[in-house]
Amino acid sequence: DTGVSQDPRHKITKRGQNVTFRCDPISEHNRLYWYRQTLGQGPEFLTYFQNEAQLEKSRLLSDRFSAERPKGSFSTLEIQRTEQGDSAMYLCASSLVNAETNYGYTFGSGTRLTVV
Amino acid sequence: AQKITQTQPGMFVQEKEAVTLDCTYDTSDPSYGLFWYKQPSSGEMIFLIYQGSYDQQNATEGRYSLNFQKARKSANLVISASQLGDSAMYFCAMREGVRGSSASKIIFGSGTRLSIRP
């Protein structure tokens, strides 16, 4: 297992277009998290799943954002009608609940979105 | 509500010197975990060190140690003998609950940019 994979690494889109990002977590991890990070700031929590259930969504996650984890494995994050303010790095992370969790999460390398 | 504060936006340190990065936190949950992550310019988040709220001793991992002062709600990261490769953003983070279903999401501070001078 090579860790958490995110695709694509970079995405440039025109304002108003829809975009979808994919995250493949570490295979045995049952929790998956999405964060958004703007330049010079810390990651902001967006949402997380335990298996296929979406357990929490941040108020930051407007109705233009939707996330799924249909089979409890990979996850997708879709942004509809993108705005320039959506430009950010979108980070995915995974972890194993009910196990030793001293290591926090394993993060992917992120998807950098630029809305022009 | 949980909150993490990092008051140092940037720091410059001479190579081989020790450096302390400040972090204070706020939570009403008696059970919580504190983390430090490093984010180099390449963007990946690298876990450095963890401290549980009930741990009796300060955590250490190689050149990293966490100065945990529970009464002051501070969790400063100390890097000994700094190296050029330590130049990066450093984030303090916290999770209420410790493990299992009680563990909530990790929240992050705004970060400190550390620059090591040769």
CSV table of C-alpha atoms in Angstrom, one decimal:
chain,number,residue,atom,x,y,z
A,1,ASP,CA,0.0,0.0,0.0
A,2,THR,CA,1.5,3.3,-1.1
A,3,GLY,CA,-0.5,5.6,1.2
A,4,VAL,CA,-3.4,8.0,0.4
A,5,SER,CA,-3.7,8.8,-3.3
A,6,GLN,CA,-5.5,11.8,-4.7
A,7,ASP,CA,-6.3,12.6,-8.3
A,8,PRO,CA,-5.8,14.9,-10.0
A,9,ARG,CA,-2.8,16.7,-8.5
A,10,HIS,CA,-3.8,19.9,-10.2
A,11,LYS,CA,-7.0,21.2,-11.7
A,12,ILE,CA,-7.6,24.4,-13.5
A,13,THR,CA,-11.2,25.2,-14.3
A,14,LYS,CA,-13.3,28.1,-15.5
A,15,ARG,CA,-15.7,29.7,-13.1
A,16,GLY,CA,-19.1,28.0,-13.2
A,17,GLN,CA,-17.8,24.6,-14.2
A,18,ASN,CA,-18.2,21.5,-12.1
A,19,VAL,CA,-15.1,19.6,-10.8
A,20,THR,CA,-14.7,16.2,-9.1
A,21,PHE,CA,-11.8,15.0,-7.1
A,22,ARG,CA,-11.0,11.5,-6.1
A,23,CYS,CA,-9.3,10.1,-3.0
A,24,ASP,CA,-8.1,6.5,-2.4
A,25,PRO,CA,-7.3,5.9,1.3
A,26,ILE,CA,-5.1,3.3,2.8
A,27,SER,CA,-7.1,0.1,2.2
A,28,GLU,CA,-7.7,-0.9,5.8
A,29,HIS,CA,-8.6,2.6,7.0
A,30,ASN,CA,-12.3,3.0,7.7
A,31,ARG,CA,-12.3,6.8,8.2
A,32,LEU,CA,-11.8,9.3,5.5
A,33,TYR,CA,-11.6,13.0,5.8
A,34,TRP,CA,-11.6,16.0,3.4
A,35,TYR,CA,-9.9,19.3,4.3
A,36,ARG,CA,-9.5,22.5,2.4
A,37,GLN,CA,-6.3,24.6,2.7
A,38,THR,CA,-5.8,28.1,1.3
A,39,LEU,CA,-2.3,29.6,1.0
A,40,GLY,CA,-0.6,30.3,4.3
A,41,GLN,CA,-3.4,28.8,6.4
A,42,GLY,CA,-4.0,25.6,8.2
A,43,PRO,CA,-6.3,22.9,6.8
A,44,GLU,CA,-10.0,23.5,7.4
A,45,PHE,CA,-12.2,20.5,8.0
A,46,LEU,CA,-14.9,19.9,5.4
A,47,THR,CA,-16.4,16.4,6.0
A,48,TYR,CA,-15.6,12.9,7.1
A,49,PHE,CA,-16.9,9.4,6.5
A,50,GLN,CA,-16.8,6.2,8.6
A,51,ASN,CA,-17.0,3.4,6.0
A,52,GLU,CA,-19.7,4.7,3.6
A,53,ALA,CA,-21.6,6.8,6.2
A,54,GLN,CA,-21.0,10.6,6.1
A,55,LEU,CA,-20.8,11.4,9.8
A,56,GLU,CA,-20.1,15.1,9.8
A,57,LYS,CA,-20.1,18.1,7.5
A,58,SER,CA,-18.7,21.5,8.2
A,59,ARG,CA,-20.7,24.7,7.8
A,60,LEU,CA,-18.0,25.5,5.2
A,61,LEU,CA,-19.5,22.9,3.0
A,62,SER,CA,-22.1,24.8,1.0
A,63,ASP,CA,-24.8,23.1,-1.1
A,64,ARG,CA,-22.4,23.3,-4.1
A,65,PHE,CA,-20.2,20.8,-2.4
A,66,SER,CA,-21.0,17.1,-2.2
A,67,ALA,CA,-18.9,14.2,-1.1
A,68,GLU,CA,-19.5,10.5,-1.4
A,69,ARG,CA,-17.9,7.2,-0.4
A,70,PRO,CA,-20.2,4.7,-2.0
A,71,LYS,CA,-18.5,1.5,-1.1
A,72,GLY,CA,-16.6,2.6,2.0
A,73,SER,CA,-13.4,2.6,0.0
A,74,PHE,CA,-12.5,5.6,-2.3
A,75,SER,CA,-14.3,8.9,-2.0
A,76,THR,CA,-15.2,11.7,-4.4
A,77,LEU,CA,-15.6,15.4,-3.7
A,78,GLU,CA,-17.6,17.4,-6.2
A,79,ILE,CA,-17.9,21.1,-6.5
A,80,GLN,CA,-20.7,22.4,-8.6
A,81,ARG,CA,-20.7,25.9,-10.3
A,82,THR,CA,-17.2,26.7,-9.1
A,83,GLU,CA,-16.3,30.2,-7.8
A,84,GLN,CA,-12.9,31.9,-7.6
A,85,GLY,CA,-13.1,31.5,-3.8
A,86,ASP,CA,-13.1,27.8,-4.2
A,87,SER,CA,-9.4,28.0,-5.3
A,88,ALA,CA,-7.5,26.0,-2.7
A,89,MET,CA,-5.7,22.8,-2.0
A,90,TYR,CA,-8.1,20.0,-1.2
A,91,LEU,CA,-6.5,17.4,1.1
A,92,CYS,CA,-7.8,13.9,1.8
A,93,ALA,CA,-6.7,11.9,4.9
A,94,SER,CA,-7.6,8.5,6.3
A,95,SER,CA,-7.3,6.7,9.6
A,96,LEU,CA,-8.4,3.5,11.3
A,97,VAL,CA,-10.8,4.0,14.2
A,98,ASN,CA,-10.9,1.5,17.1
A,99,ALA,CA,-7.2,1.0,16.7
A,100,GLU,CA,-4.2,2.9,18.1
A,101,THR,CA,-4.7,6.4,16.8
A,102,ASN,CA,-1.7,8.2,18.1
A,103,TYR,CA,-0.5,8.9,14.6
A,104,GLY,CA,-3.5,11.0,13.7
A,105,TYR,CA,-4.2,10.8,10.0
A,106,THR,CA,-2.3,9.8,6.9
A,107,PHE,CA,-2.7,12.6,4.4
A,108,GLY,CA,-2.6,12.5,0.6
A,109,SER,CA,-0.6,15.0,-1.4
A,110,GLY,CA,-3.7,17.0,-2.2
A,111,THR,CA,-5.5,18.4,-5.3
A,112,ARG,CA,-4.7,22.0,-6.1
A,113,LEU,CA,-7.8,23.7,-7.6
A,114,THR,CA,-7.5,27.0,-9.5
A,115,VAL,CA,-10.7,28.6,-10.7
A,116,VAL,CA,-10.1,31.2,-13.4
B,1,ALA,CA,-15.7,24.3,21.0
B,2,GLN,CA,-12.2,23.2,20.4
B,3,LYS,CA,-9.7,25.8,19.2
B,4,ILE,CA,-6.0,25.9,18.3
B,5,THR,CA,-3.9,29.1,18.4
B,6,GLN,CA,-0.4,29.6,16.9
B,7,THR,CA,0.7,33.2,17.4
B,8,GLN,CA,4.0,33.0,15.5
B,9,PRO,CA,3.4,33.5,11.7
B,10,GLY,CA,7.1,33.1,10.9
B,11,MET,CA,10.4,32.4,12.6
B,12,PHE,CA,14.0,32.5,11.5
B,13,VAL,CA,16.5,30.3,13.3
B,14,GLN,CA,20.2,29.7,12.8
B,15,GLU,CA,21.2,26.2,11.8
B,16,LYS,CA,22.0,23.9,14.7
B,17,GLU,CA,20.1,26.0,17.2
B,18,ALA,CA,17.1,24.8,19.1
B,19,VAL,CA,13.7,26.3,18.3
B,20,THR,CA,10.4,26.4,20.1
B,21,LEU,CA,7.1,26.8,18.2
B,22,ASP,CA,4.2,28.0,20.3
B,23,CYS,CA,0.8,26.4,20.5
B,24,THR,CA,-2.1,27.0,22.8
B,25,TYR,CA,-5.4,25.2,22.7
B,26,ASP,CA,-8.9,25.4,24.2
B,27,THR,CA,-11.3,22.5,24.9
B,28,SER,CA,-13.8,21.5,27.5
B,29,ASP,CA,-13.3,17.8,26.8
B,30,PRO,CA,-11.0,16.2,29.4
B,31,SER,CA,-9.9,13.7,26.9
B,32,TYR,CA,-8.0,15.0,23.9
B,33,GLY,CA,-4.9,14.5,21.7
B,34,LEU,CA,-2.5,17.1,20.5
B,35,PHE,CA,-0.5,16.7,17.2
B,36,TRP,CA,2.2,18.5,15.3
B,37,TYR,CA,2.5,18.2,11.6
B,38,LYS,CA,5.1,19.5,9.2
B,39,GLN,CA,4.3,20.7,5.7
B,40,PRO,CA,7.2,21.3,3.4
B,41,SER,CA,6.9,23.3,0.2
B,42,SER,CA,6.0,20.2,-1.6
B,43,GLY,CA,2.7,20.2,0.2
B,44,GLU,CA,2.4,16.9,2.0
B,45,MET,CA,1.4,16.9,5.7
B,46,ILE,CA,3.9,14.9,7.7
B,47,PHE,CA,3.0,13.7,11.2
B,48,LEU,CA,5.7,14.6,13.8
B,49,ILE,CA,4.6,14.0,17.3
B,50,TYR,CA,1.5,13.2,19.5
B,51,GLN,CA,0.6,14.0,23.1
B,52,GLY,CA,-2.5,12.5,24.8
B,53,SER,CA,-4.1,14.6,27.5
B,54,TYR,CA,-3.6,11.8,30.1
B,55,ASP,CA,0.0,11.1,29.2
B,56,GLN,CA,2.2,11.7,32.2
B,57,GLN,CA,5.4,12.4,30.3
B,58,ASN,CA,6.1,14.8,27.5
B,59,ALA,CA,6.3,13.2,24.1
B,60,THR,CA,9.6,12.9,22.3
B,61,GLU,CA,10.4,11.7,18.8
B,62,GLY,CA,14.1,12.0,17.8
B,63,ARG,CA,14.9,15.7,17.6
B,64,TYR,CA,11.2,16.7,18.3
B,65,SER,CA,9.8,17.1,21.8
B,66,LEU,CA,6.5,18.4,22.9
B,67,ASN,CA,6.4,20.7,26.0
B,68,PHE,CA,3.0,19.9,27.3
B,69,GLN,CA,1.7,22.2,30.0
B,70,LYS,CA,-1.8,21.1,30.7
B,71,ALA,CA,-2.8,23.8,33.2
B,72,ARG,CA,-1.7,26.5,30.7
B,73,LYS,CA,-3.2,24.6,27.8
B,74,SER,CA,-0.1,24.9,25.8
B,75,ALA,CA,1.7,22.3,23.7
B,76,ASN,CA,4.9,23.8,22.3
B,77,LEU,CA,7.0,21.9,19.8
B,78,VAL,CA,10.8,22.0,20.5
B,79,ILE,CA,13.2,21.1,17.7
B,80,SER,CA,16.7,20.5,18.8
B,81,ALA,CA,19.7,21.0,16.6
B,82,SER,CA,17.8,22.5,13.7
B,83,GLN,CA,18.7,21.5,10.2
B,84,LEU,CA,18.2,23.2,6.8
B,85,GLY,CA,15.6,20.5,6.0
B,86,ASP,CA,13.5,21.7,8.9
B,87,SER,CA,12.4,24.8,6.9
B,88,ALA,CA,8.7,24.3,6.5
B,89,MET,CA,5.2,25.2,7.8
B,90,TYR,CA,4.4,23.6,11.1
B,91,PHE,CA,0.9,23.1,12.3
B,92,CYS,CA,-0.3,22.3,15.8
B,93,ALA,CA,-3.6,20.3,15.8
B,94,MET,CA,-6.0,18.8,18.3
B,95,ARG,CA,-8.6,16.1,18.4
B,96,GLU,CA,-11.2,15.8,21.2
B,97,GLY,CA,-11.6,12.3,22.4
B,98,VAL,CA,-8.7,10.0,22.1
B,99,ARG,CA,-9.6,6.9,20.2
B,100,GLY,CA,-12.4,4.9,18.8
B,101,SER,CA,-15.8,6.3,18.2
B,102,SER,CA,-15.3,9.1,20.8
B,103,ALA,CA,-12.5,10.6,18.7
B,104,SER,CA,-13.6,13.6,16.7
B,105,LYS,CA,-12.0,15.3,13.8
B,106,ILE,CA,-8.6,16.9,14.0
B,107,ILE,CA,-8.6,20.7,13.8
B,108,PHE,CA,-5.5,22.7,12.9
B,109,GLY,CA,-4.0,26.0,13.9
B,110,SER,CA,-2.9,28.6,11.3
B,111,GLY,CA,0.7,27.5,11.3
B,112,THR,CA,4.2,28.8,11.8
B,113,ARG,CA,6.6,29.2,8.9
B,114,LEU,CA,10.0,28.1,10.1
B,115,SER,CA,13.1,29.2,8.1
B,116,ILE,CA,16.5,27.8,9.0
B,117,ARG,CA,19.5,30.0,8.1
B,118,PRO,CA,22.8,28.3,7.2
